[in-house]
Tab-separated table of C-alpha atoms and ligand atoms in Angstrom:
chain	number	residue	atom	x	y	z
A	1	MET	CA	-111.726	-78.061	-209.472
A	2	ARG	CA	-109.568	-80.901	-208.116
A	3	GLU	CA	-106.966	-80.474	-210.607
A	4	LEU	CA	-106.924	-76.593	-210.177
A	5	LEU	CA	-106.813	-76.822	-206.249
A	6	SER	CA	-103.816	-79.241	-206.294
A	7	ILE	CA	-101.892	-77.078	-208.839
A	8	VAL	CA	-102.590	-73.886	-206.240
A	9	LEU	CA	-101.902	-76.007	-203.638
A	10	ARG	CA	-98.568	-77.425	-204.818
A	11	ARG	CA	-97.546	-73.813	-205.600
A	12	ASP	CA	-98.037	-72.724	-201.860
A	13	GLY	CA	-95.600	-75.596	-200.807
A	14	TYR	CA	-98.137	-78.248	-199.600
A	15	GLU	CA	-97.688	-81.683	-200.710
A	16	VAL	CA	-100.905	-82.652	-202.576
A	17	LEU	CA	-102.452	-86.267	-202.902
A	18	VAL	CA	-105.596	-86.423	-204.943
A	19	ALA	CA	-108.416	-88.972	-204.946
A	20	ALA	CA	-111.216	-89.057	-207.495
A	21	ASP	CA	-113.780	-90.204	-205.241
A	22	GLY	CA	-114.664	-90.977	-201.673
A	23	LYS	CA	-113.559	-94.824	-201.897
A	24	ALA	CA	-110.069	-93.683	-203.229
A	25	ALA	CA	-109.667	-90.927	-200.809
A	26	VAL	CA	-110.333	-93.361	-197.856
A	27	GLU	CA	-107.827	-95.785	-198.856
A	28	ILE	CA	-105.221	-92.984	-199.066
A	29	LEU	CA	-106.425	-92.037	-195.634
A	30	LYS	CA	-105.540	-95.338	-194.270
A	31	ARG	CA	-102.198	-95.460	-195.643
A	32	GLU	CA	-101.024	-92.012	-195.172
A	33	ARG	CA	-100.737	-89.407	-192.084
A	34	LEU	CA	-102.254	-86.605	-193.462
A	35	ASP	CA	-102.787	-82.879	-192.155
A	36	VAL	CA	-105.643	-81.822	-193.890
A	37	LEU	CA	-108.772	-83.388	-196.054
A	38	ILE	CA	-110.714	-81.421	-198.474
A	39	THR	CA	-113.767	-82.623	-199.659
A	40	ASP	CA	-116.956	-82.102	-201.939
A	41	ILE	CA	-120.142	-83.198	-200.419
A	42	ARG	CA	-121.938	-84.780	-203.598
A	43	MET	CA	-120.078	-87.467	-204.846
A	44	PRO	CA	-120.991	-90.730	-206.438
A	45	GLU	CA	-120.803	-93.950	-204.073
A	46	MET	CA	-119.730	-91.966	-200.809
A	47	THR	CA	-121.032	-88.585	-200.115
A	48	GLY	CA	-118.140	-85.907	-198.609
A	49	VAL	CA	-119.995	-86.537	-194.882
A	50	ASP	CA	-119.184	-90.396	-195.115
A	51	VAL	CA	-115.659	-89.616	-196.368
A	52	LEU	CA	-115.335	-87.155	-193.275
A	53	ARG	CA	-116.851	-89.884	-190.772
A	54	GLU	CA	-114.047	-92.429	-191.944
A	55	ALA	CA	-111.500	-89.522	-191.810
A	56	LYS	CA	-112.404	-89.110	-187.951
A	57	THR	CA	-112.009	-92.258	-187.044
A	58	ILE	CA	-108.821	-92.883	-188.728
A	59	ASP	CA	-107.330	-89.706	-187.514
A	60	PRO	CA	-109.250	-87.495	-185.156
A	61	GLY	CA	-106.663	-84.795	-185.229
A	62	ILE	CA	-107.228	-84.432	-189.113
A	63	ILE	CA	-108.302	-81.003	-190.309
A	64	SER	CA	-111.533	-81.424	-192.620
A	65	ILE	CA	-112.863	-78.828	-194.738
A	66	ILE	CA	-115.665	-79.019	-197.007
A	67	MET	CA	-116.779	-77.942	-200.241
A	68	THR	CA	-120.496	-77.456	-201.037
A	69	ALA	CA	-122.183	-75.984	-204.157
A	70	PHE	CA	-125.607	-75.712	-202.771
A	71	ALA	CA	-127.335	-72.736	-201.061
A	72	THR	CA	-128.660	-75.036	-198.491
A	73	THR	CA	-126.106	-75.528	-195.850
A	74	ASP	CA	-127.732	-78.326	-194.037
A	75	THR	CA	-125.098	-81.037	-194.974
A	76	ALA	CA	-122.434	-78.523	-194.285
A	77	VAL	CA	-123.862	-77.942	-190.472
A	78	ASP	CA	-124.296	-81.801	-190.567
A	79	ALA	CA	-120.170	-81.892	-191.680
A	80	LEU	CA	-119.309	-78.942	-188.951
A	81	ARG	CA	-121.285	-81.187	-186.241
A	82	LEU	CA	-118.977	-84.266	-187.532
A	83	GLY	CA	-115.756	-82.144	-186.691
A	84	ALA	CA	-115.240	-80.450	-189.956
A	85	ALA	CA	-113.150	-77.339	-189.383
A	86	ASP	CA	-114.973	-75.280	-192.148
A	87	TYR	CA	-116.805	-75.381	-195.227
A	88	VAL	CA	-116.357	-73.305	-198.425
A	89	HIS	CA	-118.748	-72.615	-201.181
A	90	LYS	CA	-117.924	-73.254	-204.539
A	91	SER	CA	-117.844	-69.573	-205.947
A	92	PRO	CA	-115.266	-67.838	-208.019
A	93	ASN	CA	-113.418	-67.230	-204.844
A	94	ALA	CA	-113.221	-70.619	-203.819
A	95	VAL	CA	-109.702	-71.471	-204.287
A	96	ASN	CA	-108.690	-68.293	-202.591
A	97	ASP	CA	-110.930	-69.149	-199.495
A	98	LEU	CA	-109.695	-72.384	-199.528
A	99	ARG	CA	-106.041	-71.413	-199.460
A	100	LEU	CA	-106.674	-68.924	-196.528
A	101	ARG	CA	-108.638	-71.627	-194.722
A	102	VAL	CA	-105.934	-74.070	-195.170
A	103	GLY	CA	-103.317	-71.806	-194.070
A	104	LYS	CA	-104.999	-70.752	-190.696
A	105	GLU	CA	-105.986	-74.282	-189.667
A	106	LEU	CA	-102.462	-75.658	-189.974
A	107	GLU	CA	-101.105	-72.680	-188.143
A	108	ARG	CA	-103.611	-73.257	-185.491
A	109	LYS	CA	-102.901	-77.065	-185.528
A	110	ARG	CA	-99.121	-76.161	-185.057
A	111	LEU	CA	-99.519	-73.763	-182.301
A	112	LEU	CA	-101.667	-76.469	-180.384
A	113	GLN	CA	-98.950	-79.143	-180.866
A	114	GLU	CA	-96.157	-76.494	-179.692
A	115	ASN	CA	-98.477	-75.996	-176.501
A	116	VAL	CA	-98.714	-79.619	-175.582
A	117	LEU	CA	-94.770	-80.176	-176.251
A	118	LEU	CA	-94.045	-77.038	-174.225
A	119	LYS	CA	-96.330	-78.378	-171.413
A	120	ARG	CA	-94.653	-81.526	-171.597
A	121	GLN	CA	-91.215	-80.251	-171.331
A	122	LEU	CA	-92.236	-77.956	-168.495
A	123	GLY	CA	-93.646	-81.259	-166.630
A	124	THR	CA	-90.425	-83.145	-166.819
A	125	PRO	CA	-87.396	-81.729	-164.870
A	126	ASN	CA	-88.952	-82.335	-161.654
A	127	LYS	CA	-92.193	-84.197	-161.812
A	128	PHE	CA	-93.760	-82.843	-158.457
A	129	SER	CA	-91.482	-79.736	-158.508
A	130	ASN	CA	-94.270	-78.083	-156.122
A	131	ILE	CA	-94.822	-80.877	-153.711
A	132	VAL	CA	-91.897	-81.557	-151.365
A	133	GLY	CA	-91.401	-84.906	-149.636
A	134	SER	CA	-88.931	-87.912	-150.203
A	135	SER	CA	-90.406	-89.950	-147.276
A	136	SER	CA	-91.607	-93.257	-148.418
A	137	ALA	CA	-95.200	-92.190	-147.534
A	138	MET	CA	-95.036	-89.465	-149.771
A	139	MET	CA	-93.014	-91.403	-152.529
A	140	SER	CA	-96.417	-93.702	-152.539
A	141	VAL	CA	-98.579	-90.734	-152.655
A	142	PHE	CA	-96.522	-89.538	-155.761
A	143	GLU	CA	-96.720	-92.975	-157.480
A	144	LEU	CA	-100.509	-93.106	-156.559
A	145	ILE	CA	-101.265	-89.552	-158.296
A	146	GLU	CA	-99.501	-90.415	-161.518
A	147	THR	CA	-101.554	-93.711	-161.891
A	148	ILE	CA	-105.105	-92.333	-161.244
A	149	ALA	CA	-104.685	-88.673	-162.647
A	150	PRO	CA	-105.039	-89.592	-166.172
A	151	THR	CA	-107.975	-91.893	-165.443
A	152	GLY	CA	-110.914	-89.435	-164.734
A	153	SER	CA	-112.069	-91.390	-161.834
A	154	THR	CA	-113.561	-89.530	-158.532
A	155	VAL	CA	-111.079	-89.437	-155.861
A	156	LEU	CA	-111.199	-88.759	-152.045
A	157	ILE	CA	-108.316	-87.377	-150.583
A	158	THR	CA	-108.286	-87.923	-146.592
A	159	GLY	CA	-105.880	-86.242	-144.277
A	160	GLU	CA	-105.430	-83.789	-141.501
A	161	SER	CA	-105.763	-80.208	-142.287
A	162	GLY	CA	-102.698	-78.844	-143.644
A	163	THR	CA	-101.628	-82.101	-144.974
A	164	GLY	CA	-101.751	-80.819	-148.757
A	165	LYS	CA	-104.826	-82.254	-149.885
A	166	GLU	CA	-105.627	-79.227	-152.127
A	167	LEU	CA	-101.847	-79.717	-153.410
A	168	VAL	CA	-102.449	-83.182	-154.287
A	169	ALA	CA	-105.946	-82.394	-156.047
A	170	ARG	CA	-104.445	-79.679	-158.147
A	171	ALA	CA	-101.488	-82.073	-159.111
A	172	ILE	CA	-104.040	-84.825	-160.146
A	173	HIS	CA	-105.654	-82.368	-162.089
A	174	ALA	CA	-102.576	-81.217	-163.711
A	175	ARG	CA	-101.675	-84.581	-165.029
A	176	SER	CA	-104.992	-85.305	-166.465
A	177	ALA	CA	-106.386	-84.994	-169.850
A	178	ARG	CA	-108.327	-82.018	-168.251
A	179	SER	CA	-105.298	-79.917	-167.421
A	180	ASP	CA	-106.204	-77.015	-169.975
A	181	ARG	CA	-109.821	-76.781	-168.539
A	182	PRO	CA	-110.300	-75.029	-164.883
A	183	PHE	CA	-109.784	-76.539	-161.712
A	184	VAL	CA	-112.510	-75.160	-159.455
A	185	ALA	CA	-112.010	-75.443	-155.740
A	186	VAL	CA	-115.353	-75.279	-153.156
A	187	ASN	CA	-114.862	-75.010	-149.436
A	188	CYS	CA	-118.282	-76.976	-148.489
A	189	GLY	CA	-117.694	-76.022	-144.832
A	190	ALA	CA	-117.469	-72.113	-145.302
A	191	LEU	CA	-120.935	-71.622	-146.830
A	192	PRO	CA	-124.444	-72.136	-145.677
A	193	ASP	CA	-126.651	-74.804	-147.223
A	194	THR	CA	-128.433	-72.509	-149.906
A	195	LEU	CA	-125.573	-70.595	-150.598
A	196	LEU	CA	-123.487	-73.717	-151.301
A	197	GLU	CA	-126.011	-75.183	-153.418
A	198	SER	CA	-126.590	-71.970	-155.410
A	199	GLU	CA	-122.340	-71.826	-155.833
A	200	LEU	CA	-122.616	-75.256	-157.075
A	201	PHE	CA	-125.581	-75.786	-159.208
A	202	GLY	CA	-126.129	-72.135	-159.956
A	203	HIS	CA	-129.644	-70.170	-160.119
A	204	MET	CA	-132.103	-68.974	-162.088
A	205	ARG	CA	-133.480	-65.439	-161.494
A	206	GLY	CA	-136.007	-65.493	-158.778
A	207	ALA	CA	-135.242	-68.850	-157.104
A	208	PHE	CA	-134.758	-67.217	-153.717
A	209	THR	CA	-134.970	-63.929	-152.494
A	210	GLY	CA	-131.748	-62.147	-153.706
A	211	ALA	CA	-131.646	-64.205	-156.835
A	212	ASP	CA	-132.339	-61.296	-159.198
A	213	THR	CA	-130.091	-62.639	-162.109
A	214	ASN	CA	-129.500	-66.217	-163.561
A	215	LYS	CA	-126.205	-67.246	-162.432
A	216	LYS	CA	-124.098	-70.080	-163.536
A	217	GLY	CA	-122.887	-72.659	-161.042
A	218	LEU	CA	-119.434	-73.843	-160.460
A	219	LEU	CA	-120.355	-77.409	-162.094
A	220	GLU	CA	-121.171	-75.426	-165.302
A	221	VAL	CA	-117.944	-72.948	-164.853
A	222	ALA	CA	-115.768	-76.241	-164.175
A	223	GLU	CA	-117.333	-77.901	-167.398
A	224	LYS	CA	-114.895	-80.528	-168.712
A	225	GLY	CA	-112.420	-79.601	-166.274
A	226	THR	CA	-112.117	-80.688	-162.252
A	227	ILE	CA	-114.293	-79.484	-159.432
A	228	PHE	CA	-112.521	-79.953	-155.855
A	229	LEU	CA	-114.961	-80.170	-153.177
A	230	ASP	CA	-113.033	-79.530	-150.035
A	231	GLU	CA	-114.194	-80.326	-146.602
A	232	ILE	CA	-117.119	-82.749	-147.926
A	233	GLY	CA	-117.727	-83.902	-144.390
A	234	GLU	CA	-119.481	-80.915	-143.579
A	235	MET	CA	-121.995	-80.909	-146.262
A	236	SER	CA	-125.718	-80.707	-145.263
A	237	ALA	CA	-127.859	-84.125	-145.919
A	238	MET	CA	-130.101	-82.155	-148.560
A	239	THR	CA	-126.817	-81.127	-150.648
A	240	GLN	CA	-125.617	-84.552	-150.264
A	241	VAL	CA	-128.722	-86.076	-152.138
A	242	LYS	CA	-128.201	-83.301	-154.812
A	243	LEU	CA	-124.566	-84.119	-155.380
A	244	LEU	CA	-125.283	-87.885	-155.212
A	245	ARG	CA	-127.616	-87.280	-158.324
A	246	VAL	CA	-124.789	-85.496	-160.204
A	247	LEU	CA	-122.227	-88.223	-159.471
A	248	GLN	CA	-125.212	-90.926	-160.723
A	249	GLU	CA	-126.585	-89.262	-163.970
A	250	ARG	CA	-124.052	-86.795	-164.662
A	251	LYS	CA	-126.817	-84.266	-164.699
A	252	PHE	CA	-128.173	-81.472	-162.306
A	253	ARG	CA	-130.770	-78.760	-162.401
A	254	ARG	CA	-130.047	-75.100	-161.658
A	255	LEU	CA	-131.648	-73.918	-158.510
A	256	GLY	CA	-135.166	-72.710	-159.549
A	257	GLY	CA	-134.777	-74.273	-163.286
A	258	THR	CA	-136.479	-76.842	-164.868
A	259	GLU	CA	-134.077	-77.633	-167.556
A	260	GLU	CA	-131.425	-80.278	-167.127
A	261	VAL	CA	-127.590	-79.495	-167.298
A	262	GLU	CA	-124.966	-81.990	-168.181
A	263	ALA	CA	-122.163	-82.389	-165.791
A	264	ASN	CA	-119.171	-83.517	-167.467
A	265	ILE	CA	-116.902	-82.821	-164.742
A	266	ARG	CA	-114.127	-84.974	-162.742
A	267	ILE	CA	-114.648	-84.715	-159.082
A	268	ILE	CA	-112.166	-84.805	-156.360
A	269	ALA	CA	-113.297	-84.724	-152.845
A	270	ALA	CA	-111.148	-83.825	-149.759
A	271	THR	CA	-112.021	-84.233	-145.999
A	272	ASN	CA	-110.253	-84.125	-142.559
A	273	ARG	CA	-112.886	-86.398	-140.936
A	274	ASP	CA	-113.211	-90.034	-141.259
A	275	LEU	CA	-116.221	-90.226	-143.094
A	276	SER	CA	-116.780	-94.083	-142.456
A	277	LYS	CA	-117.272	-93.234	-138.894
A	278	MET	CA	-119.730	-90.634	-139.978
A	279	VAL	CA	-121.602	-92.894	-142.094
A	280	ALA	CA	-121.821	-95.452	-139.315
A	281	ALA	CA	-123.229	-92.252	-137.185
A	282	GLY	CA	-125.759	-91.374	-139.729
A	283	ASP	CA	-123.967	-88.401	-140.636
A	284	PHE	CA	-123.127	-88.857	-144.290
A	285	ARG	CA	-124.848	-90.852	-146.727
A	286	GLU	CA	-123.470	-94.231	-147.386
A	287	ASP	CA	-124.283	-94.276	-151.239
A	288	LEU	CA	-122.718	-90.852	-151.342
A	289	PHE	CA	-119.589	-92.142	-149.546
A	290	TYR	CA	-119.184	-95.055	-151.876
A	291	ARG	CA	-119.555	-93.024	-154.952
A	292	ILE	CA	-116.556	-90.404	-153.993
A	293	ASN	CA	-114.440	-93.185	-152.363
A	294	VAL	CA	-113.655	-94.960	-155.687
A	295	ILE	CA	-110.104	-94.112	-155.437
A	296	PRO	CA	-108.796	-93.139	-151.745
A	297	VAL	CA	-105.573	-91.027	-151.419
A	298	LYS	CA	-104.330	-90.717	-147.831
A	299	LEU	CA	-102.157	-88.189	-146.792
A	300	PRO	CA	-100.193	-88.981	-143.746
A	301	PRO	CA	-99.500	-86.124	-141.106
A	302	LEU	CA	-96.397	-84.423	-140.820
A	303	ARG	CA	-95.446	-85.989	-137.314
A	304	GLU	CA	-95.540	-89.462	-139.258
A	305	ARG	CA	-93.014	-88.431	-141.898
A	306	GLN	CA	-90.593	-86.211	-139.842
A	307	ASP	CA	-87.962	-87.046	-142.401
A	308	ASP	CA	-89.435	-84.396	-144.725
A	309	VAL	CA	-89.485	-81.779	-142.424
A	310	GLN	CA	-86.030	-80.550	-143.236
A	311	ALA	CA	-86.573	-80.498	-147.058
A	312	LEU	CA	-89.944	-78.541	-146.611
A	313	ALA	CA	-88.417	-76.018	-144.233
A	314	GLU	CA	-85.588	-75.445	-146.887
A	315	HIS	CA	-88.219	-75.207	-149.459
A	316	PHE	CA	-90.026	-72.373	-147.608
A	317	VAL	CA	-87.287	-70.633	-146.704
A	318	GLU	CA	-86.184	-70.352	-150.487
A	319	LYS	CA	-89.799	-69.468	-151.252
A	320	TYR	CA	-90.210	-66.670	-148.855
A	321	ALA	CA	-86.837	-65.226	-149.034
A	322	ALA	CA	-87.045	-64.632	-152.615
A	323	GLN	CA	-90.795	-63.491	-152.121
A	324	MET	CA	-89.765	-60.750	-149.301
A	325	LYS	CA	-86.350	-60.132	-151.491
A	326	LYS	CA	-84.270	-60.955	-148.148
A	327	GLU	CA	-80.791	-62.492	-148.669
A	328	LEU	CA	-81.539	-65.523	-146.267
A	329	HIS	CA	-79.763	-68.972	-146.863
A	330	GLY	CA	-80.836	-71.881	-144.743
A	331	ILE	CA	-81.481	-72.833	-141.404
A	332	SER	CA	-79.117	-73.105	-138.552
A	333	GLY	CA	-78.420	-76.457	-137.005
A	334	ALA	CA	-80.325	-75.638	-133.659
A	335	ALA	CA	-83.290	-74.382	-135.475
A	336	MET	CA	-83.480	-77.342	-137.683
A	337	THR	CA	-83.273	-79.471	-134.628
A	338	LEU	CA	-86.286	-77.766	-133.104
A	339	LEU	CA	-88.077	-77.873	-136.171
A	340	ARG	CA	-87.542	-81.614	-136.788
A	341	SER	CA	-88.435	-82.224	-132.743
A	342	TYR	CA	-91.771	-80.497	-132.995
A	343	PRO	CA	-94.961	-82.305	-133.599
A	344	TRP	CA	-96.836	-79.859	-136.211
A	345	PRO	CA	-100.261	-80.477	-135.013
A	346	GLY	CA	-101.139	-78.084	-138.137
A	347	ASN	CA	-99.059	-80.112	-140.330
A	348	VAL	CA	-97.254	-78.496	-143.259
A	349	ARG	CA	-99.444	-75.567	-142.982
A	350	GLU	CA	-98.339	-74.660	-139.604
A	351	LEU	CA	-94.664	-75.521	-140.684
A	352	GLU	CA	-95.213	-72.897	-143.745
A	353	ASN	CA	-96.469	-70.254	-141.469
A	354	ALA	CA	-93.635	-70.732	-138.960
A	355	ILE	CA	-90.910	-70.429	-141.544
A	356	GLU	CA	-92.723	-67.277	-143.408
A	357	ARG	CA	-92.766	-65.629	-139.746
A	358	ALA	CA	-88.971	-66.464	-139.267
A	359	VAL	CA	-88.080	-65.394	-142.652
A	360	ALA	CA	-89.785	-62.260	-142.103
A	361	LEU	CA	-88.357	-61.765	-138.488
A	362	GLU	CA	-84.870	-62.843	-139.001
A	363	ARG	CA	-81.858	-60.196	-139.346
A	364	THR	CA	-78.961	-62.959	-140.227
A	365	PRO	CA	-78.336	-64.535	-143.180
A	366	SER	CA	-79.718	-67.730	-141.986
A	367	VAL	CA	-82.728	-68.600	-140.028
A	368	LEU	CA	-81.820	-68.875	-136.225
A	369	SER	CA	-84.009	-70.704	-133.569
A	370	ASP	CA	-84.893	-67.195	-131.944
A	371	SER	CA	-87.008	-66.273	-134.928
A	372	LEU	CA	-88.969	-69.772	-134.748
A	373	PRO	CA	-92.572	-69.458	-133.003
A	374	ASP	CA	-92.892	-69.763	-129.306
A	375	GLY	CA	-94.443	-73.060	-129.498
A	376	VAL	CA	-92.017	-74.648	-131.612
A	377	ARG	CA	-88.955	-73.505	-129.271
A	378	ALA	CA	-90.745	-74.384	-126.304
A	379	ALA	CA	-91.206	-78.010	-127.776
A	380	SER	CA	-88.274	-79.262	-127.152
A	381	ALA	CA	-87.713	-78.116	-123.344
A	382	SER	CA	-91.069	-80.274	-122.785
A	383	PRO	CA	-92.464	-82.375	-125.585
A	384	ALA	CA	-95.955	-80.629	-126.190
A	385	SER	CA	-98.408	-83.373	-126.022
A	386	ALA	CA	-96.614	-84.531	-123.099
A	387	ALA	CA	-96.754	-81.431	-121.095
A	388	ALA	CA	-100.567	-80.950	-121.601
A	389	ALA	CA	-101.765	-84.282	-121.082
A	390	ALA	CA	-99.798	-84.935	-117.955
A	391	PRO	CA	-101.926	-84.703	-114.658
A	392	PRO	CA	-100.618	-82.093	-112.243
A	393	GLU	CA	-98.438	-83.212	-109.479
A	394	ASP	CA	-100.835	-82.539	-106.804
A	395	LEU	CA	-103.524	-84.699	-107.798
A	396	THR	CA	-105.012	-86.052	-104.584
A	397	LEU	CA	-108.357	-87.090	-103.538
A	398	SER	CA	-108.877	-83.656	-101.419
A	399	GLY	CA	-107.144	-81.586	-104.149
A	400	GLY	CA	-110.352	-80.223	-105.734
A	401	PHE	CA	-109.112	-80.994	-109.269
A	402	ASP	CA	-111.486	-80.624	-111.760
A	403	LEU	CA	-110.715	-82.489	-114.799
A	404	GLU	CA	-113.454	-81.057	-117.023
A	405	GLN	CA	-112.157	-77.499	-115.913
A	406	HIS	CA	-108.800	-78.754	-116.814
A	407	VAL	CA	-109.440	-79.973	-120.255
A	408	GLN	CA	-111.441	-76.543	-120.875
A	409	ASP	CA	-108.287	-74.589	-120.194
A	410	ILE	CA	-106.082	-76.548	-122.427
A	411	GLU	CA	-108.708	-76.188	-125.165
A	412	ARG	CA	-109.013	-72.586	-124.635
A	413	GLU	CA	-105.368	-72.158	-124.872
A	414	TYR	CA	-104.960	-74.189	-128.095
A	415	ILE	CA	-107.681	-71.832	-129.684
A	416	MET	CA	-106.055	-68.502	-128.396
A	417	GLU	CA	-102.744	-69.820	-129.641
A	418	ALA	CA	-103.980	-70.663	-133.148
A	419	LEU	CA	-105.735	-67.233	-133.388
A	420	ARG	CA	-102.410	-65.540	-132.461
A	421	ARG	CA	-100.440	-67.754	-134.881
A	422	SER	CA	-102.826	-67.107	-137.771
A	423	HIS	CA	-103.067	-63.235	-136.647
A	424	GLY	CA	-106.648	-63.504	-135.745
A	425	VAL	CA	-107.911	-64.737	-139.233
A	426	LYS	CA	-110.465	-67.530	-137.984
A	427	LYS	CA	-110.527	-69.574	-141.072
A	428	ASN	CA	-106.948	-70.115	-140.532
A	429	ALA	CA	-106.851	-70.556	-136.863
A	430	ALA	CA	-109.486	-73.296	-137.596
A	431	GLU	CA	-107.527	-74.934	-139.941
A	432	LEU	CA	-104.522	-74.933	-137.592
A	433	LEU	CA	-106.575	-76.949	-135.115
A	434	GLY	CA	-107.909	-79.197	-137.923
A	435	LEU	CA	-111.413	-78.149	-137.002
A	436	SER	CA	-114.073	-76.974	-139.514
A	437	PHE	CA	-115.194	-73.142	-139.511
A	438	ARG	CA	-118.331	-74.256	-137.884
A	439	GLN	CA	-116.970	-76.054	-134.849
A	440	PHE	CA	-114.368	-73.340	-134.517
A	441	ARG	CA	-116.913	-70.904	-134.473
A	442	TYR	CA	-119.071	-72.752	-131.867
A	443	LEU	CA	-116.020	-72.903	-129.646
A	444	LEU	CA	-115.412	-69.284	-129.765
A	445	LYS	CA	-118.712	-68.699	-128.740
A	446	LYS	CA	-118.453	-71.460	-126.087
A	447	TYR	CA	-115.414	-69.670	-124.628
A	448	ASN	CA	-116.514	-66.151	-124.963
A	449	ILE	CA	-113.687	-65.403	-127.148
A	450	GLN	CA	-114.032	-62.298	-129.024
B	1	ADP	N1	-95.733	-81.407	-149.718
B	1	ADP	C1	-95.642	-80.144	-149.695
B	1	ADP	N2	-94.784	-79.725	-150.272
B	1	ADP	C2	-94.970	-78.275	-150.381
B	1	ADP	N3	-95.818	-77.438	-150.035
B	1	ADP	C3	-96.844	-78.130	-149.204
B	1	ADP	C4	-96.811	-79.551	-149.017
B	1	ADP	N4	-98.086	-80.279	-148.431
B	1	ADP	C5	-98.636	-78.849	-148.157
B	1	ADP	N5	-98.082	-77.854	-148.540
B	1	ADP	C6	-98.246	-76.398	-148.488
B	1	ADP	O1	-99.146	-76.380	-147.257
B	1	ADP	C7	-100.459	-75.733	-147.310
B	1	ADP	C8	-101.380	-76.371	-146.870
B	1	ADP	O2	-101.651	-77.244	-147.817
B	1	ADP	P1	-103.245	-77.605	-148.613
B	1	ADP	O3	-102.990	-78.307	-149.544
B	1	ADP	O4	-103.911	-76.610	-148.565
B	1	ADP	O5	-103.463	-78.624	-147.321
B	1	ADP	P2	-104.942	-79.108	-146.672
B	1	ADP	O6	-105.991	-79.033	-148.141
B	1	ADP	O7	-104.771	-80.632	-146.441
B	1	ADP	O8	-105.472	-78.418	-145.536
B	1	ADP	C9	-100.360	-74.718	-148.512
B	1	ADP	O9	-99.701	-73.702	-148.929
B	1	ADP	C10	-99.466	-76.143	-149.359
B	1	ADP	O10	-98.883	-75.289	-150.537
B	2	MG	MG1	-107.653	-77.457	-147.691
């Protein structure tokens, strides 16, 4: 059989090395770089399964095909478990079966390698093509991403709303060994407790009213990939306990389920809150905090990297001009001055929205000040923060000034403005203000804003 196979495979154009037994095969494996191993199972001294095990430790990528003469497939199953690509029965058809399998497996391996190469090439020209920034703060963020991405460690990304936390999380995933597996984002602040838990852990039929089928949780959907827990500071105490268990034991149960499910998953969490303060106040579990704060990544607010505003603004003009198919190039000097002097409380997200709107409105070939939002244009006349914070001129003992009322007026103004800028989409308005959806909803009720 060995002789026959070597003749046939050579005729197909392969280079073939033959070994009379397992020991000789292992010697060859140690010496040569081989694509495929074909081995019998029953052999003197070393069984085919032993050879396979050795081969896989020497080269985990080797394609192995096992030949078996016996009706029982037990050992063949063992072999498959050890990573053999397939097994072939010794039958009159064996030689042809083998030729087919070898061809197929090699083709598959070639495609895989091509894919890896392609991805590598795509990755090189600009390492962070979708994250714009050349400020020193962002440069050190880039460096940190490159260092931690391959480690698989848990990462906690902090920063105000709109600073690019999700973008960074995706970049970390894309540069990790898990990049060909799913990246699943969950907003912990957007869902009520039980819904969040059933989203994360899945549920069994009948676990609660309305659970009329079994459902996989996102932890299972993201198997071998990355799960992004956004706004983790909003997670309830009960869900925190369950998440802690996932981090400690890498296992969880579906709601209403008894079976333990393995969680092979990388966790990246993000928050715009100060978690250490929340821990001190008893609003966030300390043990969970330490488990997720393994590698902290801090994104600075845009006002602390004003140098990036120009490049970001230009990037967004290009993006939206292309999207809206408009012949628009660049931003006028005056408009850029306005953009650079505005403090961007909603950070990059607010800048992106402002540019999107400007590109839509603009009728000339470049973005002019007129197309920028009122807030941005007003900023240069009277720096926004100073305007709101300055006490009125007529502050006197008898003036009947009501600080609380004054602060509430300002708060209300900001809420209305955020709603206006986000076209009434509450979730986005909340983000602009750096509030969780819950906090925002509370304020809407407080001020009776419909
Ligand atoms: N450095 C950056 N370069 C390009 N786009 C950015 C950058 N930072 C943020 N953005 C964009 O701003 C928006 C908000 O970013 P996101 O990651 O959702 O922020 P966060 O999660 O911190 O609220 C997204 O559309 C994102 O693509
Ligand atoms: Mg976000």
